[in-house]
Coordinates of C-alpha atoms and ligand atoms in Angstrom, one line a residue:
Q188 CA 11.6 8.1 -9.5
N189 CA 8.0 8.1 -8.3
I190 CA 6.5 4.6 -8.0
I191 CA 3.0 3.4 -7.1
L192 CA 2.2 0.0 -5.6
I193 CA -1.4 -1.2 -6.3
G194 CA -2.9 -4.5 -5.2
P195 CA -5.7 -5.9 -3.1
P196 CA -5.6 -6.1 0.7
G197 CA -3.0 -8.6 1.8
S198 CA -1.2 -8.7 -1.5
G199 CA 2.2 -7.8 0.0
K200 CA 2.5 -4.0 -0.7
G201 CA 3.6 -3.1 2.9
T202 CA 5.8 -6.1 3.1
Q203 CA 7.8 -5.2 0.0
A204 CA 7.8 -1.3 0.4
P205 CA 10.8 -1.0 2.8
Q206 CA 13.2 -2.7 0.5
I207 CA 12.1 -0.6 -2.5
K208 CA 12.3 2.5 -0.4
E209 CA 15.8 1.7 0.6
D210 CA 17.0 0.6 -2.9
L211 CA 15.7 3.8 -4.6
C212 CA 16.0 6.2 -1.6
L213 CA 12.3 7.0 -1.8
C214 CA 9.8 8.4 0.7
H215 CA 7.3 5.7 1.5
L216 CA 3.8 7.1 1.8
A217 CA 1.1 4.5 2.9
T218 CA -2.2 6.2 3.2
G219 CA -3.5 3.3 5.3
D220 CA -0.5 3.8 7.8
M221 CA -1.2 7.5 7.9
L222 CA -4.8 7.1 8.6
R223 CA -4.2 4.5 11.4
D224 CA -1.7 7.0 12.9
A225 CA -4.5 9.6 12.9
V226 CA -6.8 7.1 14.5
S227 CA -4.4 6.2 17.2
Q228 CA -3.7 9.8 18.0
G229 CA -7.3 10.5 18.1
T230 CA -7.3 13.6 15.8
E231 CA -10.4 14.9 14.2
L232 CA -9.4 13.2 10.9
G233 CA -8.8 10.0 12.7
K234 CA -12.3 10.1 14.3
Q235 CA -13.9 10.6 10.8
A236 CA -11.9 7.8 9.3
K237 CA -12.1 5.2 12.1
E238 CA -15.6 3.8 11.4
I239 CA -15.2 3.8 7.7
M240 CA -11.9 1.8 7.9
D241 CA -13.3 -0.6 10.5
R242 CA -16.0 -1.6 8.1
G243 CA -13.7 -1.8 5.1
D244 CA -15.0 1.0 3.0
L245 CA -12.8 3.7 1.5
V246 CA -12.5 7.0 3.2
S247 CA -13.2 10.1 1.1
D248 CA -11.0 11.1 -1.7
E249 CA -10.6 14.6 -0.2
I250 CA -9.2 13.2 3.1
V251 CA -6.5 11.0 1.5
I252 CA -5.7 13.6 -1.2
G253 CA -5.1 16.1 1.6
L254 CA -2.7 13.7 3.5
I255 CA -0.8 13.0 0.4
D256 CA -0.6 16.6 -0.7
A257 CA 0.9 17.7 2.7
A258 CA 3.4 14.7 2.8
M259 CA 4.6 15.3 -0.7
N260 CA 5.8 18.8 0.2
E261 CA 8.0 17.5 3.0
P262 CA 11.8 17.8 2.3
R263 CA 12.2 14.0 2.9
C264 CA 10.0 13.4 -0.1
E265 CA 12.0 15.5 -2.6
R266 CA 13.9 12.6 -4.0
G267 CA 10.9 10.5 -5.0
L268 CA 7.7 8.9 -3.8
L269 CA 6.8 5.3 -3.1
L270 CA 3.0 5.4 -2.9
D271 CA 1.4 2.4 -1.1
G272 CA -2.4 2.2 -1.0
F273 CA -2.8 5.5 -2.9
P274 CA -4.3 6.2 -5.4
R275 CA -7.3 3.9 -5.0
T276 CA -9.9 5.7 -7.2
E277 CA -10.0 7.4 -10.5
V278 CA -10.4 10.8 -8.9
Q279 CA -7.4 10.1 -6.7
A280 CA -5.3 9.0 -9.7
E281 CA -6.1 12.1 -11.8
K282 CA -5.6 14.4 -8.8
L283 CA -2.2 12.9 -8.2
D284 CA -1.1 13.4 -11.8
S285 CA -2.0 17.1 -11.5
M286 CA -0.3 17.6 -8.3
L287 CA 2.8 16.0 -9.7
F288 CA 2.5 18.1 -12.9
H289 CA 2.6 21.3 -11.0
K290 CA 5.9 20.2 -9.6
D291 CA 7.3 19.1 -12.9
K292 CA 7.1 15.6 -11.8
K293 CA 5.3 12.4 -12.9
I294 CA 4.7 8.8 -12.0
D295 CA 7.4 6.6 -13.5
K296 CA 6.2 3.1 -12.7
V297 CA 3.1 1.4 -11.3
L298 CA 3.6 -2.0 -9.8
E299 CA 0.5 -4.2 -9.8
F300 CA 0.5 -6.9 -7.1
K301 CA -1.6 -9.6 -8.7
V302 CA -3.0 -12.4 -6.5
D303 CA -6.0 -14.6 -6.6
D304 CA -8.7 -13.6 -4.1
D305 CA -8.9 -16.9 -2.4
I306 CA -5.3 -16.8 -0.9
L307 CA -5.9 -13.5 0.8
I308 CA -7.9 -14.7 3.8
E309 CA -4.9 -16.7 5.2
R310 CA -2.7 -13.8 4.7
I311 CA -4.9 -11.4 6.4
E312 CA -5.9 -13.6 9.4
G313 CA -2.2 -14.4 10.1
R314 CA -0.9 -10.9 9.8
R315 CA 0.5 -9.1 12.9
V316 CA 1.5 -5.5 12.6
H317 CA 3.8 -3.0 14.5
V318 CA 1.6 0.0 14.4
A319 CA 4.2 2.8 14.9
S320 CA 6.4 1.7 11.9
G321 CA 3.8 0.0 9.8
R322 CA 5.9 -3.2 9.6
S323 CA 3.9 -6.3 9.0
Y324 CA 4.6 -9.9 9.9
H325 CA 2.8 -13.2 9.3
V326 CA 2.5 -15.9 12.0
K327 CA 3.3 -18.6 9.3
F328 CA 4.8 -16.9 6.2
N329 CA 7.0 -14.2 7.9
P330 CA 7.2 -14.7 11.6
P331 CA 9.0 -12.2 13.9
K332 CA 12.1 -13.5 15.7
V333 CA 10.2 -13.5 19.0
E334 CA 6.5 -14.3 18.9
G335 CA 4.3 -11.2 19.1
V336 CA 7.2 -8.8 19.2
D337 CA 8.6 -6.4 16.5
D338 CA 12.1 -7.4 15.5
Q339 CA 13.5 -3.8 15.5
T340 CA 11.9 -2.2 18.6
G341 CA 10.9 -5.0 20.7
E342 CA 7.4 -3.5 20.9
P343 CA 4.3 -5.7 20.8
L344 CA 2.5 -6.6 17.6
I345 CA -1.2 -6.3 17.1
Q346 CA -3.9 -7.5 14.8
R347 CA -5.6 -4.8 12.7
K348 CA -9.2 -4.3 13.5
D349 CA -10.1 -4.7 9.7
D350 CA -8.3 -8.0 9.4
N351 CA -11.1 -10.4 9.7
A352 CA -13.1 -12.5 7.1
E353 CA -16.1 -10.2 7.1
V354 CA -14.3 -6.9 6.6
L355 CA -11.9 -8.4 4.1
R356 CA -14.9 -9.2 1.9
K357 CA -15.8 -5.5 1.9
R358 CA -12.2 -4.4 1.2
M359 CA -12.0 -6.8 -1.7
T360 CA -15.1 -5.4 -3.2
A361 CA -13.9 -1.9 -2.8
Y362 CA -10.7 -3.0 -4.6
H363 CA -12.4 -4.7 -7.4
D364 CA -15.1 -1.9 -8.0
Q365 CA -13.1 1.2 -7.3
T366 CA -9.4 0.5 -7.5
S367 CA -8.8 -2.1 -10.2
P368 CA -10.3 0.2 -12.8
I369 CA -7.3 2.6 -12.5
L370 CA -5.0 -0.2 -13.6
N371 CA -6.2 0.6 -17.2
Y372 CA -5.4 4.3 -16.7
Y373 CA -1.7 3.3 -16.1
R374 CA -1.7 0.6 -18.7
N375 CA -2.6 3.2 -21.3
K376 CA 0.3 5.2 -20.2
N377 CA 2.6 2.2 -20.6
I378 CA 3.9 2.3 -17.1
L379 CA 2.1 -0.7 -15.6
Y380 CA 4.2 -3.6 -14.5
T381 CA 2.4 -6.8 -13.2
I382 CA 4.1 -8.7 -10.4
N383 CA 3.0 -12.3 -9.6
A384 CA 2.5 -11.6 -5.9
M385 CA 1.5 -15.1 -5.1
A386 CA 5.1 -16.2 -5.1
A387 CA 7.1 -16.4 -1.9
I388 CA 8.2 -13.1 -0.4
D389 CA 11.8 -13.2 -1.7
Q390 CA 10.6 -14.1 -5.1
V391 CA 8.2 -11.2 -5.2
Q392 CA 11.1 -9.1 -4.2
Q393 CA 13.2 -10.4 -7.1
Q394 CA 10.5 -9.7 -9.6
I395 CA 10.2 -6.1 -8.3
H396 CA 13.8 -5.6 -8.6
E397 CA 13.8 -6.7 -12.2
S398 CA 10.9 -4.4 -13.1
I399 CA 12.6 -1.5 -11.4
Y400 CA 16.0 -1.9 -12.9
N401 CA 15.4 -3.6 -16.3
K402 CA 13.0 -2.1 -18.5
I403 CA 10.9 -5.1 -19.1
Ligands
LIG785 P1 -4.5 -0.2 3.8 O1 -3.7 -0.1 5.0 O2 -3.8 0.4 2.5 O3 -4.9 -1.6 3.4 P2 -5.0 -2.5 2.2 O4 -4.9 -1.9 1.0 O5 -6.2 -3.3 2.5 O6 -3.7 -3.4 2.1 P3 -3.1 -4.1 3.4 O7 -2.2 -3.3 4.1 O8 -4.1 -5.0 4.0 O9 -2.2 -5.1 2.5 P4 -0.7 -5.2 2.0 O10 -0.7 -5.3 0.5 O11 0.1 -3.9 2.6 O12 -0.2 -6.5 2.6 P5 1.0 -6.9 3.6 O13 2.3 -6.6 2.9 O14 0.7 -6.3 5.0 O15 -5.9 0.6 3.9 C1 -6.6 0.3 5.0 C2 -7.9 1.2 4.9 O16 -7.6 2.5 5.0 C3 -8.8 1.0 3.7 O17 -9.7 -0.1 3.8 C4 -9.5 2.4 3.6 O18 -10.6 2.3 4.6 C5 -8.5 3.3 4.1 N1 -7.6 3.8 3.0 C6 -6.3 3.7 2.8 N2 -5.9 4.3 1.7 C7 -6.9 4.8 1.2 C8 -7.2 5.6 0.0 N3 -6.2 5.9 -0.9 N4 -8.4 5.9 -0.3 C9 -9.5 5.7 0.5 N5 -9.3 4.9 1.6 C10 -8.0 4.6 2.0 O19 0.8 -8.5 3.6 C11 -0.3 -9.1 4.2 C12 0.1 -10.3 5.0 O20 0.7 -11.3 4.2 C13 1.3 -10.1 6.0 O21 1.1 -10.9 7.1 C14 2.6 -10.5 5.2 O22 3.5 -11.0 6.1 C15 2.1 -11.6 4.4 N6 2.8 -11.7 3.1 C16 3.1 -10.7 2.4 N7 3.6 -11.1 1.2 C17 3.6 -12.5 1.2 C18 3.9 -13.6 0.3 N8 4.5 -13.2 -0.9 N9 3.8 -14.8 0.6 C19 3.1 -15.1 1.9 N10 2.7 -14.2 2.7 C20 2.9 -12.8 2.4
LIG786 ZN1 -0.4 -2.4 3.7

């Protein structure tokens, strides 16, 4: 299966991805994580992306399509893709379809993480992340076992540079203007499943499970 997770910043895509990945044996490709990796390694691409990400705008379609194209061809991605944070524009959505088409593949399901805008600020401000793995925690809603430390590696957690009220506003505008229009693209293909992502983490997980295994 190839599955896409779409939702505004802080809607829970990265929180739910590891379980879906494990259940279906998919390859989790999160363009935000890939870009943050490039930034922390100081690559040329990372240098280009850093400023754009820090101010909450979308990086160019060309850059993210290049990242996905390269990752899709890795052997670990043979079994299926779990796309998190990609596609985010109409150009990306169409390009993804044509890349898959050339491999005789297609997108099977798109899960929309639906939340009201006003709950996102608390999620974003309380988030702490383990950069190397992309795992995210929340000081109140999903705290690590030991404060400030990743459960699996014992390494420190940090706050993302774009996780503040001002940049969040920009990221939400980008979502509403550029990303949410592609929901219709998938609705018209009859593969869009809407999840109430305002529920508690385990209830969101349950809804995802249902939409993946039962054909609702
Ligand atoms: P990206 O990393 O994709 O950020 P985003 O889309 O803004 O999404 P987030 O990672 O902020 O949210 P999430 O849904 O993963 O939430 P999480 O599960 O962590 O992109 C960053 C930047 O990279 C972009 O701004 C752009 O510049 C660039 N970029 C990336 N992809 C691009 C693309 N395709 N094209 C162009 N540019 C691109 O949860 C958030 C918090 O809430 C956590 O603390 C979590 O513990 C908590 N939480 C989760 N679920 C619940 C729940 N049900 N109840 C209570 N708390 C919860
Ligand atoms: Zn994320």
